[in-house]
Short mmCIF file of C-alpha atoms and ligand atoms in Angstrom, two decimals:
data_model
loop_
_atom_site.label_atom_id
_atom_site.label_comp_id
_atom_site.label_asym_id
_atom_site.label_seq_id
_atom_site.Cartn_x
_atom_site.Cartn_y
_atom_site.Cartn_z
CA MET A 677 0.23 -0.01 -0.22
CA LEU A 678 1.31 3.54 -0.95
CA PRO A 679 1.29 6.11 1.97
CA ALA A 680 -1.07 8.91 1.52
CA ASP A 681 -0.13 11.62 -0.71
CA SER A 682 2.62 10.10 -2.50
CA SER A 683 3.10 9.05 -6.07
CA GLY A 684 3.65 5.42 -6.98
CA VAL A 685 5.47 4.42 -10.03
CA LEU A 686 5.08 1.08 -11.55
CA ALA A 687 7.97 0.23 -13.76
CA GLY A 688 8.21 -3.10 -15.06
CA GLY A 689 6.62 -6.21 -16.31
CA ASP A 690 5.14 -8.29 -13.54
CA ASP A 691 1.71 -9.31 -14.07
CA GLU A 692 -0.16 -6.66 -12.45
CA THR A 693 1.88 -4.03 -14.35
CA ALA A 694 1.57 -5.99 -17.60
CA GLU A 695 -2.34 -5.57 -17.06
CA LEU A 696 -2.05 -1.96 -16.32
CA PHE A 697 0.31 -1.65 -19.35
CA ARG A 698 -2.22 -3.05 -21.98
CA GLY A 699 -4.02 0.08 -21.33
CA ALA A 700 -1.23 2.30 -21.74
CA ASP A 701 -1.14 4.44 -25.24
CA GLU A 702 2.52 3.31 -25.93
CA PRO A 703 2.91 0.33 -23.78
CA GLY A 704 6.77 -0.29 -22.90
CA ARG A 705 8.40 2.24 -25.05
CA ALA A 706 11.47 3.18 -23.17
CA GLY A 707 10.29 6.61 -21.28
CA ALA A 708 6.98 6.38 -22.07
CA VAL A 709 4.98 7.45 -19.09
CA GLN A 710 1.05 7.15 -18.20
CA VAL A 711 -0.17 8.85 -15.28
CA LEU A 712 -3.32 7.10 -14.36
CA PRO A 713 -6.15 8.95 -12.83
CA ARG A 714 -6.23 8.73 -8.96
CA PRO A 715 -7.94 5.31 -8.10
CA LEU A 716 -10.57 5.81 -5.62
CA ARG A 717 -9.15 3.53 -2.64
CA ILE A 718 -5.48 4.30 -3.39
CA PRO A 719 -4.60 7.79 -2.09
CA ALA A 720 -1.44 8.21 -4.74
CA ARG A 721 -0.83 9.66 -8.19
CA ILE A 722 0.08 6.16 -10.12
CA VAL A 723 2.58 6.46 -13.10
CA ILE A 724 3.31 3.55 -15.47
CA ALA A 725 7.09 3.89 -17.04
CA GLY A 726 7.87 2.07 -19.99
CA VAL A 727 11.48 0.29 -19.51
CA GLY A 728 12.00 -0.59 -23.46
CA ALA A 729 14.38 -3.61 -23.71
CA ALA A 730 14.39 -3.39 -20.05
CA ASP A 731 18.45 -2.56 -20.57
CA GLU A 732 20.20 -0.25 -18.41
CA ALA A 733 19.12 2.82 -21.05
CA GLY A 734 15.67 1.60 -20.94
CA TRP A 735 15.71 2.12 -17.16
CA ARG A 736 17.43 5.18 -17.11
CA SER A 737 14.69 6.74 -19.50
CA ALA A 738 12.03 5.34 -17.29
CA GLY A 739 13.45 6.82 -14.10
CA ALA A 740 14.02 10.11 -15.85
CA ALA A 741 10.20 10.05 -17.22
CA ALA A 742 8.98 8.82 -14.02
CA VAL A 743 10.35 11.93 -11.93
CA ARG A 744 8.97 14.47 -14.55
CA ALA A 745 5.63 12.92 -14.41
CA VAL A 746 5.21 13.94 -10.73
CA PRO A 747 5.29 17.43 -9.03
CA VAL A 748 8.60 18.04 -7.30
CA THR A 749 6.86 18.38 -3.81
CA GLU A 750 5.53 14.69 -3.75
CA PRO A 751 7.63 11.82 -2.74
CA LEU A 752 8.21 9.00 -5.29
CA ASN A 753 7.72 5.52 -4.51
CA ILE A 754 9.34 3.12 -7.04
CA LEU A 755 7.61 -0.41 -6.80
CA LEU A 756 10.42 -2.69 -8.25
CA PRO A 757 9.28 -5.91 -10.00
CA ASP A 758 11.55 -8.96 -8.54
CA GLY A 759 14.51 -9.99 -10.93
CA VAL A 760 15.54 -6.55 -12.08
CA ALA A 761 19.46 -6.65 -12.57
CA PRO A 762 21.49 -4.50 -10.63
CA ASP A 763 22.49 -2.58 -13.73
CA ALA A 764 19.00 -1.74 -14.57
CA VAL A 765 18.87 -0.46 -11.03
CA ARG A 766 21.78 1.75 -11.68
CA GLY A 767 20.31 3.18 -14.93
CA LEU A 768 16.85 3.88 -13.22
CA ALA A 769 18.49 5.80 -10.29
CA GLU A 770 20.58 8.21 -12.48
CA GLY A 771 17.93 8.68 -14.66
CA VAL A 772 15.68 9.72 -11.79
CA TRP A 773 18.63 11.98 -9.90
CA LEU A 774 19.72 13.12 -13.57
CA ALA A 775 16.11 14.44 -14.16
CA ALA A 776 15.51 15.78 -11.04
CA TYR A 777 18.19 18.51 -11.26
CA ARG A 778 17.59 21.98 -11.25
CA PHE A 779 20.08 25.04 -11.14
CA ARG A 780 17.99 27.19 -9.24
CA ASP A 781 18.33 24.76 -6.17
CA ALA A 782 21.69 25.32 -6.11
CA VAL A 783 21.51 28.77 -5.78
CA GLU A 784 18.02 29.02 -3.89
CA GLY A 785 18.18 25.81 -2.12
CA PRO A 786 16.80 23.52 -0.88
CA ARG A 787 17.76 20.97 -2.87
CA SER A 788 16.18 17.38 -2.29
CA VAL A 789 14.30 14.82 -3.94
CA GLU A 790 12.53 12.10 -1.74
CA VAL A 791 12.54 8.68 -3.67
CA THR A 792 11.98 5.35 -2.11
CA LEU A 793 12.89 2.13 -4.00
CA GLN A 794 10.48 -0.63 -2.88
CA THR A 795 11.93 -4.23 -3.55
CA SER A 796 12.37 -7.14 -1.96
CA THR A 797 15.99 -7.74 -2.62
CA PRO A 798 17.52 -4.50 -1.25
CA GLY A 799 20.76 -5.92 -0.69
CA THR A 800 21.23 -6.58 -4.43
CA TYR A 801 21.19 -2.99 -5.36
CA HIS A 802 23.59 -1.28 -2.63
CA ALA A 803 26.53 -1.28 -5.16
CA SER A 804 24.38 0.01 -7.92
CA LEU A 805 23.01 2.70 -6.25
CA ALA A 806 25.82 4.12 -4.54
CA ALA A 807 27.50 4.25 -8.05
CA ALA A 808 24.47 6.16 -9.38
CA ARG A 809 24.34 8.50 -6.45
CA VAL A 810 28.05 9.61 -7.04
CA THR A 811 27.60 9.67 -10.91
CA ALA A 812 24.58 11.78 -10.34
CA ALA A 813 25.84 14.06 -7.59
CA ALA A 814 29.10 14.76 -10.00
CA THR A 815 26.74 15.50 -12.89
CA TRP A 816 25.05 17.83 -10.88
CA LEU A 817 28.14 19.80 -9.69
CA ALA A 818 29.33 19.65 -13.29
CA ARG A 819 25.95 21.00 -14.36
CA ASP A 820 26.06 23.63 -11.48
CA LEU A 821 29.40 25.02 -12.67
CA THR A 822 28.48 25.22 -16.02
CA ASN A 823 25.02 27.17 -15.48
CA MET A 824 26.61 29.58 -13.21
CA PRO A 825 26.73 32.91 -14.93
CA ALA A 826 30.44 34.35 -15.96
CA SER A 827 29.40 37.16 -13.97
CA VAL A 828 30.17 35.04 -10.65
CA LYS A 829 32.27 32.33 -12.50
CA ASN A 830 35.57 33.94 -13.06
CA PRO A 831 38.80 31.77 -13.23
CA VAL A 832 39.47 32.76 -9.46
CA TRP A 833 35.85 31.65 -8.37
CA PHE A 834 36.17 28.32 -10.24
CA ALA A 835 39.41 27.54 -8.77
CA ASP A 836 37.78 28.45 -5.19
CA GLN A 837 34.74 26.02 -5.44
CA VAL A 838 37.65 23.06 -6.56
CA VAL A 839 39.58 23.82 -3.50
CA ALA A 840 36.44 23.73 -1.55
CA GLU A 841 35.22 20.34 -2.92
CA ALA A 842 38.90 18.89 -2.65
CA ALA A 843 38.72 20.04 0.82
CA THR A 844 36.09 17.97 2.02
CA ARG A 845 37.84 14.63 0.35
CA PRO A 846 40.86 12.51 2.13
CA GLY A 847 43.36 11.81 -0.34
CA VAL A 848 42.38 14.86 -2.66
CA SER A 849 45.03 17.60 -3.10
CA VAL A 850 44.78 20.94 -5.35
CA LEU A 851 47.41 23.26 -6.39
CA VAL A 852 46.47 26.66 -7.97
CA ARG A 853 49.04 28.55 -10.13
CA GLU A 854 48.50 32.18 -10.29
CA PRO A 855 49.74 34.41 -12.99
CA GLU A 856 52.91 35.19 -11.62
CA GLN A 857 53.91 31.56 -11.48
CA LEU A 858 52.23 31.05 -14.86
CA ARG A 859 54.92 33.36 -16.23
CA ALA A 860 57.67 31.79 -14.48
CA GLU A 861 57.09 28.82 -15.79
CA GLY A 862 55.73 29.76 -19.41
CA PHE A 863 52.49 29.02 -19.77
CA GLY A 864 52.66 31.39 -22.69
CA GLY A 865 49.08 30.31 -24.25
CA LEU A 866 47.28 30.69 -21.04
CA LEU A 867 48.50 34.27 -20.28
CA ALA A 868 48.06 35.68 -23.71
CA VAL A 869 44.19 34.36 -23.67
CA GLY A 870 43.62 35.46 -20.13
CA GLY A 871 45.42 38.57 -20.74
CA GLY A 872 42.22 40.62 -21.83
CA SER A 873 40.22 39.96 -18.65
CA ALA A 874 40.07 41.90 -15.47
CA SER A 875 39.52 38.39 -14.08
CA PRO A 876 43.24 37.02 -14.27
CA PRO A 877 43.50 33.33 -15.43
CA ARG A 878 44.42 30.43 -13.28
CA LEU A 879 45.55 26.66 -13.74
CA VAL A 880 44.00 24.38 -11.34
CA GLU A 881 45.58 21.14 -10.90
CA LEU A 882 43.76 18.49 -8.87
CA SER A 883 44.96 15.01 -7.85
CA TRP A 884 43.52 12.03 -6.52
CA ARG A 885 46.51 9.81 -5.30
CA PRO A 886 45.29 6.34 -3.96
CA GLU A 887 48.05 4.15 -2.74
CA ARG A 888 47.02 1.18 -4.37
CA ALA A 889 46.90 3.03 -8.07
CA THR A 890 48.89 1.25 -10.83
CA ARG A 891 47.80 3.50 -13.41
CA HIS A 892 48.15 7.39 -13.85
CA ILE A 893 45.37 9.24 -15.85
CA VAL A 894 46.02 12.84 -17.01
CA LEU A 895 42.59 14.47 -17.58
CA VAL A 896 42.81 18.18 -18.98
CA GLY A 897 40.02 20.18 -19.42
CA LYS A 898 38.96 23.34 -21.40
CA GLY A 899 38.16 26.20 -18.62
CA ILE A 900 37.26 29.39 -20.59
CA THR A 901 34.61 30.78 -17.95
CA PHE A 902 33.41 33.20 -21.18
CA ASP A 903 34.35 33.35 -24.69
CA THR A 904 33.60 36.74 -26.26
CA GLY A 905 36.21 35.42 -29.14
CA GLY A 906 38.39 38.25 -28.06
CA LEU A 907 39.13 40.91 -30.65
CA SER A 908 37.78 38.44 -33.41
CA ILE A 909 34.69 39.06 -31.58
CA LYS A 910 31.61 36.76 -32.12
CA GLY A 911 28.30 37.83 -33.22
CA ARG A 912 25.63 38.37 -30.56
CA THR A 913 24.16 35.05 -30.93
CA GLY A 914 27.30 33.07 -31.11
CA MET A 915 28.35 34.74 -27.84
CA ALA A 916 25.00 34.46 -26.20
CA LEU A 917 25.82 30.78 -24.44
CA MET A 918 29.70 31.22 -24.04
CA LYS A 919 29.42 31.04 -20.26
CA LYS A 920 29.35 27.33 -21.02
CA ASP A 921 33.07 27.13 -22.40
CA MET A 922 34.29 25.66 -19.01
CA GLY A 923 32.26 22.42 -19.67
CA GLY A 924 35.25 20.50 -20.27
CA ALA A 925 36.79 21.78 -17.11
CA ALA A 926 33.73 21.11 -14.86
CA ALA A 927 33.40 17.54 -16.11
CA ILE A 928 36.82 16.59 -15.41
CA ILE A 929 37.01 17.83 -12.11
CA ALA A 930 33.60 16.02 -11.05
CA ALA A 931 34.63 13.34 -12.38
CA THR A 932 38.01 13.32 -10.39
CA LEU A 933 35.92 14.26 -7.25
CA ALA A 934 33.72 11.34 -8.21
CA ALA A 935 36.66 8.78 -8.44
CA ALA A 936 37.85 9.68 -5.12
CA ASP A 937 34.09 9.35 -3.66
CA LEU A 938 34.29 5.86 -5.02
CA ASN A 939 37.87 5.30 -3.99
CA LEU A 940 38.76 4.01 -7.33
CA PRO A 941 42.27 2.64 -7.47
CA VAL A 942 43.81 4.77 -10.40
CA ARG A 943 45.51 7.55 -9.80
CA ILE A 944 44.32 11.27 -11.48
CA THR A 945 45.59 14.51 -12.15
CA ALA A 946 42.92 16.76 -13.52
CA LEU A 947 44.40 20.11 -15.02
CA THR A 948 41.74 23.00 -16.06
CA PRO A 949 43.62 26.31 -17.66
CA LEU A 950 41.08 28.76 -16.79
CA ALA A 951 40.64 32.34 -18.46
CA GLU A 952 38.46 34.57 -19.78
CA ASN A 953 38.59 35.39 -23.19
CA MET A 954 37.72 39.13 -23.45
CA VAL A 955 37.94 42.32 -25.70
CA SER A 956 40.50 45.02 -24.01
CA GLY A 957 43.45 47.12 -24.56
CA SER A 958 45.35 44.04 -23.09
CA ALA A 959 43.75 41.55 -24.93
CA TYR A 960 46.08 39.27 -27.39
CA ARG A 961 45.73 40.40 -31.31
CA PRO A 962 45.35 38.38 -34.33
CA GLY A 963 48.63 37.76 -35.94
CA ASP A 964 50.32 37.86 -32.35
CA VAL A 965 53.17 35.22 -32.16
CA ILE A 966 52.95 33.22 -28.72
CA THR A 967 55.44 30.92 -26.76
CA GLN A 968 53.68 28.04 -25.58
CA TRP A 969 54.90 26.19 -22.61
CA ASP A 970 56.95 23.73 -24.72
CA GLY A 971 58.80 26.79 -25.98
CA THR A 972 57.26 26.48 -29.68
CA THR A 973 55.57 29.34 -31.11
CA THR A 974 52.11 29.57 -32.61
CA GLU A 975 50.47 32.42 -34.71
CA THR A 976 47.08 33.23 -33.30
CA THR A 977 45.29 34.47 -36.90
CA ASN A 978 41.80 34.47 -34.92
CA SER A 979 41.44 35.25 -31.23
CA ASP A 980 38.33 33.23 -31.14
CA ALA A 981 40.55 29.81 -31.43
CA GLU A 982 41.47 30.34 -27.70
CA GLY A 983 40.87 27.02 -26.39
CA ARG A 984 43.51 24.99 -28.40
CA LEU A 985 46.14 27.66 -26.94
CA VAL A 986 45.45 27.22 -23.29
CA LEU A 987 45.12 23.39 -23.86
CA ALA A 988 48.41 23.10 -25.64
CA ASP A 989 50.45 24.46 -22.82
CA VAL A 990 48.88 22.26 -20.44
CA LEU A 991 49.09 18.93 -22.43
CA ALA A 992 52.67 19.77 -23.22
CA PHE A 993 53.28 20.19 -19.50
CA ALA A 994 51.43 16.97 -18.43
CA VAL A 995 53.20 14.65 -21.14
CA ALA A 996 56.80 16.40 -19.74
CA ARG A 997 56.33 16.60 -16.00
CA LEU A 998 53.65 14.05 -15.10
CA GLU A 999 54.58 10.75 -16.56
CA PRO A 1000 50.89 9.89 -17.72
CA ASP A 1001 49.94 6.27 -18.99
CA VAL A 1002 46.79 7.92 -20.57
CA VAL A 1003 46.00 11.52 -21.27
CA ILE A 1004 42.37 12.65 -22.25
CA ASP A 1005 41.25 16.24 -22.86
CA LEU A 1006 37.59 17.23 -23.04
CA ALA A 1007 36.89 20.69 -24.39
CA THR A 1008 33.94 22.58 -26.22
CA LEU A 1009 36.50 23.50 -28.65
CA THR A 1010 34.92 24.17 -31.89
CA GLY A 1011 31.18 24.70 -33.40
CA ALA A 1012 32.37 22.58 -36.20
CA ASN A 1013 31.67 19.74 -33.79
CA ALA A 1014 27.96 20.24 -34.14
CA VAL A 1015 28.36 20.62 -37.96
CA ALA A 1016 29.75 17.38 -38.07
CA LEU A 1017 27.63 15.43 -35.46
CA GLY A 1018 24.57 17.29 -34.30
CA LYS A 1019 23.88 18.41 -31.15
CA ARG A 1020 23.75 15.33 -29.06
CA THR A 1021 27.18 13.67 -30.09
CA ALA A 1022 30.92 14.59 -28.91
CA ALA A 1023 33.71 14.16 -31.59
CA LEU A 1024 36.37 11.53 -30.27
CA TYR A 1025 39.85 11.66 -31.67
CA THR A 1026 42.57 9.48 -30.78
CA HIS A 1027 45.34 7.18 -32.47
CA ASP A 1028 44.92 4.50 -30.20
CA ASP A 1029 41.96 1.90 -31.09
CA ALA A 1030 42.29 0.31 -27.65
CA LEU A 1031 41.42 3.69 -25.81
CA ALA A 1032 38.54 4.67 -28.44
CA GLN A 1033 36.99 1.50 -27.73
CA ALA A 1034 37.32 1.95 -23.71
CA LEU A 1035 35.80 5.34 -24.24
CA GLU A 1036 33.03 4.48 -26.70
CA GLN A 1037 32.22 1.24 -24.23
CA ALA A 1038 32.08 3.48 -21.01
CA GLY A 1039 30.06 6.26 -23.29
CA ALA A 1040 27.55 3.69 -24.47
CA ALA A 1041 27.12 2.37 -20.90
CA ALA A 1042 26.70 5.66 -19.41
CA GLY A 1043 24.41 7.32 -21.99
CA GLU A 1044 26.56 9.60 -23.50
CA ARG A 1045 26.98 9.53 -27.28
CA MET A 1046 30.25 10.17 -29.12
CA TRP A 1047 31.62 9.39 -32.57
CA ARG A 1048 35.09 8.77 -33.65
CA LEU A 1049 36.69 11.25 -36.25
CA PRO A 1050 39.82 10.82 -38.06
CA LEU A 1051 43.54 12.44 -37.37
CA PRO A 1052 44.93 12.70 -40.81
CA GLU A 1053 48.68 12.86 -40.93
CA ASP A 1054 48.62 14.85 -44.29
CA TYR A 1055 46.36 17.56 -42.94
CA VAL A 1056 48.90 18.81 -40.29
CA GLU A 1057 50.61 20.65 -42.99
CA TYR A 1058 47.81 23.11 -43.01
CA LEU A 1059 49.01 23.91 -39.38
CA HIS A 1060 51.92 25.58 -41.39
CA SER A 1061 52.65 29.21 -40.54
CA ASP A 1062 55.44 31.27 -42.54
CA ILE A 1063 56.15 33.20 -38.91
CA ALA A 1064 56.25 30.83 -36.40
CA ASP A 1065 56.07 27.03 -35.66
CA ARG A 1066 52.42 26.72 -36.57
CA HIS A 1067 49.37 28.51 -37.08
CA SER A 1068 46.23 28.24 -34.52
CA SER A 1069 43.08 28.30 -36.85
CA PRO A 1070 43.99 27.48 -40.65
CA ALA A 1071 40.81 27.96 -42.66
CA MET A 1072 40.41 24.64 -44.31
CA GLY A 1073 37.21 23.27 -43.29
CA ALA A 1074 36.98 20.48 -40.68
CA GLY A 1075 37.47 22.59 -37.99
CA SER A 1076 36.92 20.15 -35.20
CA VAL A 1077 39.17 17.69 -36.75
CA VAL A 1078 41.77 20.63 -37.29
CA ALA A 1079 41.77 21.79 -33.73
CA ALA A 1080 42.35 18.14 -32.52
CA LEU A 1081 45.31 17.75 -35.16
CA PHE A 1082 46.72 21.19 -33.40
CA LEU A 1083 46.43 19.79 -30.08
CA GLY A 1084 48.26 16.50 -31.16
CA GLU A 1085 51.12 18.59 -31.77
CA PHE A 1086 51.63 19.26 -28.11
CA LEU A 1087 51.54 15.61 -27.06
CA GLY A 1088 55.17 14.39 -27.82
CA ASP A 1089 56.08 10.73 -27.21
CA ARG A 1090 52.51 10.20 -25.42
CA VAL A 1091 50.44 11.14 -28.76
CA GLU A 1092 49.52 7.75 -28.92
CA SER A 1093 48.18 7.19 -25.59
CA TRP A 1094 45.92 10.39 -26.08
CA ALA A 1095 42.23 10.94 -26.57
CA HIS A 1096 40.48 14.24 -27.20
CA LEU A 1097 36.63 15.24 -26.92
CA ASP A 1098 35.31 17.72 -28.61
CA MET A 1099 32.07 18.10 -26.40
CA SER A 1100 30.87 21.52 -27.78
CA ALA A 1101 27.62 20.06 -29.02
CA PRO A 1102 26.46 17.60 -26.16
CA SER A 1103 27.23 19.95 -23.41
CA TRP A 1104 24.00 21.85 -23.72
CA ALA A 1105 20.35 21.08 -23.72
CA GLU A 1106 17.94 23.63 -25.26
CA LYS A 1107 15.16 21.92 -23.53
CA HIS A 1108 14.16 18.78 -21.06
CA GLU A 1109 15.20 15.72 -22.94
CA SER A 1110 15.02 12.08 -21.03
CA ASP A 1111 17.63 12.55 -18.25
CA LEU A 1112 19.02 16.09 -19.14
CA VAL A 1113 17.41 18.90 -17.94
CA LYS A 1114 17.47 22.04 -20.09
CA GLY A 1115 20.96 23.95 -19.82
CA ALA A 1116 24.20 22.56 -19.14
CA THR A 1117 24.31 18.66 -19.23
CA GLY A 1118 27.43 17.79 -17.56
CA TRP A 1119 28.30 15.93 -20.99
CA GLY A 1120 31.87 13.82 -19.97
CA VAL A 1121 31.13 13.18 -16.30
CA ARG A 1122 29.24 9.90 -17.02
CA THR A 1123 31.81 8.57 -19.57
CA LEU A 1124 34.67 9.22 -17.45
CA VAL A 1125 33.13 7.87 -14.27
CA ARG A 1126 32.69 4.74 -15.93
CA TYR A 1127 36.22 4.78 -17.99
CA LEU A 1128 37.92 5.06 -14.65
CA SER A 1129 35.91 2.40 -12.87
CA ALA A 1130 36.42 -0.28 -15.62
N1 BES B 1711 34.22 28.28 -27.63
C1 BES B 1711 34.24 28.21 -29.21
C2 BES B 1711 33.51 26.71 -29.70
C3 BES B 1711 32.05 26.62 -29.34
C4 BES B 1711 31.09 27.39 -30.21
C5 BES B 1711 31.69 26.05 -28.37
C6 BES B 1711 29.80 26.85 -30.22
C7 BES B 1711 30.06 25.87 -28.34
C8 BES B 1711 29.48 26.14 -29.11
C9 BES B 1711 35.67 28.30 -29.37
O1 BES B 1711 36.49 28.71 -28.87
C10 BES B 1711 35.69 28.88 -30.91
O2 BES B 1711 35.20 29.93 -30.88
N2 BES B 1711 35.92 28.07 -32.13
C11 BES B 1711 35.95 28.59 -33.20
C12 BES B 1711 37.45 28.24 -33.78
C13 BES B 1711 37.67 29.01 -35.23
C14 BES B 1711 37.86 30.34 -34.71
C15 BES B 1711 38.80 28.49 -35.96
C16 BES B 1711 34.71 28.18 -34.01
O3 BES B 1711 34.29 27.29 -33.68
O4 BES B 1711 34.03 28.93 -34.63
MN1 MN B 1712 36.61 31.02 -28.96
ZN1 ZN B 1713 36.12 29.13 -26.75
#
């Protein structure tokens, strides 16, 4: 019996629900919901949610649809049929939590979703629910950071958030480099891009270092807290959403914290170059030649190609100083990501087939889509510059590919162990969509948590 004034969700396929399903409009389609009129003797709203093929993705859609079907003020009771697989319950719980996200709650509070799972075998699901909770909480954090207006979210503010999150977790440490130190160490790309803003740049280095670790994974995330395009200024529509240009940084920070929360036996260093790409008398100019961290020079014809300059410094630093086994960067790097693949799919680049497969599998399990695009060796010549070692933004089409090739130049002998995810397109949702809430999606957190857990 359901408690008074609660909503019941029957998700699944036992006899009773199967009977109810026969009357549903679209029986069983993943994410289809039907809200039954309140039956007389049951003081609850009843929602039937379809789970499709009853795999993790189907249950995730059902969870998201169910939580949307009831008012936020009402507690949700989910009646689980017997024999549902632990993975499916992970999907269900992630779907519920991800779809229940509201940015306003982060600012105004309180933030609570009351969900009860009713099952005859609770012990079966503890690990799944723990993984789902950590993954969803990390995704919420990435969404909070990305949805935050850029007037608040300058590089210093972002770095402070990371310091505060790290402070609550044993085994996690953080180092923040300020401009003076960036200058002393030669982060020329980051200083050039950040030079036009009244809010100076930062480099955040977050570490999770468990004793049992056998691998060291370096994660790099683009952290442009606002991208005006600089002097090569964007148009009004192109600039409107550019507070999201730190979505890569948000995702790798959140995923690293999640790895600590799950006590994963893998060493992680997360590096986020943070800068605001602004228009001012101290902004870098089209045609400037900048010296990157590795000492090579870049001709910057278009100040709107800023992401690759800040990432180049950090990638070169990572391979020279951190002895990584794998380097993965996430970046809202190009509008061309959406041109090639549309709004929900990131572009994956790597020379390493095994790494590609591992990331693709992690993304598929997590419900985040990516598609591998090539890194053609013979396109590298387009990066040629007459006055510097290379050119930041050649006009040859294939913008996402060219940006990836530019980054690859800074990986040195680790280039084979590197993957780049251009996640410009899937970093934002125009409307509520299954487990996504309108606004920042936190794309990448779920994929990285799965990848790091494998
Ligand atoms: N942050 C943008 C890319 C972007 C565009 C992300 C739309 C999300 C949505 C990036 O810094 C940029 O401006 N890229 C340029 C590169 C060009 C100047 C070579 C682009 O894509 O137009
Ligand atoms: Mn730009
Ligand atoms: Zn940008």
